[in-house]
């Protein structure tokens, strides 16, 4: 018997199971429709999430883009026992806000090895139960998650009560067995310098990669137990929303062996670790979910003296669909306050994120930028509005705004990403730094003077954004029926009182320019695959359906109608019941080139204006921009 593609097989299994349940209950298949408010394709689309042909795809074969945040740095603290939240209620509040305020459909969900295995070989099942309950809050809000056993500077237990810095990750028993020197970073202005300058950190990290005393084996066993627990205690529908696992945050050698290069370290130690982790995933029932593997954290550093060769180059095509190329990007020049004067500009990071796209393509898999961000307080915080806008611009397209309209064919894949971070407790912590009652941290993220959370709680306990909503709650193609060819979004976010417009509509498209005006707009070009499934875009809260205009080859209208079968352009709730919305664009035409302009600019365009804009866009798209 010929093997069916994994995606198709998953859909057939789901449909067969649904029919069997209906038959057992004595109802016909037509009676087993989803409840009002749910669309027929919701459950099928959630049934599968895989990597195919270098992109994420769902159970309907649609190209998926993950957008969201890290949840959260609270896991790195002790105040809530290594959990992301103090309670399930807080998790539910955070998840709903991530969806409605932050526009996210995904979360990198941080876990703590130290709390999962507090004593060697002894798993804290109460911790796993609490983690599962909090994760469930996000899954039920329609948010896909990928867990991450997080570590920074190896372990907080390397640091003492008087330390300038702290860490997170490995349990106390690992540190006690290592016999490491009293930590000291010397004159370190940034916590990250400990990675290469603090001998306690470098020696402990080295020991992990060389499996001294079997500590790597212990970590892998704990990870497998955790994955098995999640698979067993989440419902099948919930578990379908867990899209993979990030095995290790920001890996680095600590110190290299004599004559060893960073690339050789990746080949000889990091990649074999990922293969072992992959085997543990399979054993835990995660065989159809990819491992989100990170290269040497300095492989794409934008400071030359920090950059090290890597990017899992020697894994080559071995990555493939069972792995995702997973990387971080921070502008160290901007964060330093020394190496970048002024603000970020249009196209600032096109090359950096283009490198991510190219590396994933070379490895035959999809890419995700699982961390990026910039400090929101401190001496360099004035750069944050432009740095974050430039990063999101490069995540959407590898083309700067100045050249996007003339070269859309070079736009590249829309990258998946999760911003650091989403911590509702920002500014309200009560963390005893390294257990010291005389060093109670309350400000910012309460961790090594960081302050990057996009959200906080106001005095009423309600989540509110700390960054411009126009920047964070973005239009993006969450599921495309076919292949994305190009995408851009002009968010019109602010830097103080200045509106940042980096992708103005060119004068050569006067009708488009007039329709958009000073409003926000996005433009998607895609080639359909003949599917009857809709293409979906997340619709930000700033795009009220009654004031949103869509101009597409599928139609042109101002004011979006609710979804009904047969409507080519419509609006519907996003899964999860949080009130967030999605735009649905449906065409059954096979292999056709489609375009869609979405804007909240002109308040009441005339029918003639809509049709003129449609004709202008059609000619532009047909001529390749």
CSV table of C-alpha atoms in Angstrom, one decimal, residues 69 191 330 335 371-377 388 419-423 426 444-455 466-467:
chain,number,residue,atom,x,y,z
A,69,UNK,CA,5.3,36.0,22.6
A,191,UNK,CA,24.6,40.0,32.1
A,330,UNK,CA,18.7,41.0,19.3
A,335,UNK,CA,21.4,47.6,23.1
A,371,UNK,CA,13.2,35.6,20.6
A,372,UNK,CA,13.7,39.2,19.7
A,373,UNK,CA,13.1,42.5,21.4
A,374,UNK,CA,14.6,45.6,22.9
A,375,UNK,CA,14.7,47.2,26.4
A,376,UNK,CA,11.7,49.4,27.2
A,377,UNK,CA,13.4,51.4,30.0
A,388,UNK,CA,10.9,46.8,17.0
A,419,UNK,CA,8.7,38.3,20.8
A,420,UNK,CA,10.5,38.5,24.2
A,421,UNK,CA,8.3,38.7,26.3
A,422,UNK,CA,4.7,38.7,27.7
A,423,UNK,CA,4.9,39.0,31.5
A,426,UNK,CA,6.0,43.3,34.9
A,444,UNK,CA,10.8,45.6,35.3
A,445,UNK,CA,11.2,41.8,34.6
A,446,UNK,CA,13.0,41.4,38.1
A,447,UNK,CA,15.8,39.5,36.3
A,448,UNK,CA,19.3,41.0,35.7
A,449,UNK,CA,17.8,44.5,35.2
A,450,UNK,CA,15.9,43.5,32.1
A,451,UNK,CA,12.7,45.2,31.2
A,452,UNK,CA,11.3,43.9,27.9
A,453,UNK,CA,7.7,42.8,28.6
A,454,UNK,CA,5.1,44.1,26.1
A,455,UNK,CA,2.4,43.9,28.8
A,466,UNK,CA,3.5,48.9,27.3
A,467,UNK,CA,4.2,49.3,23.6
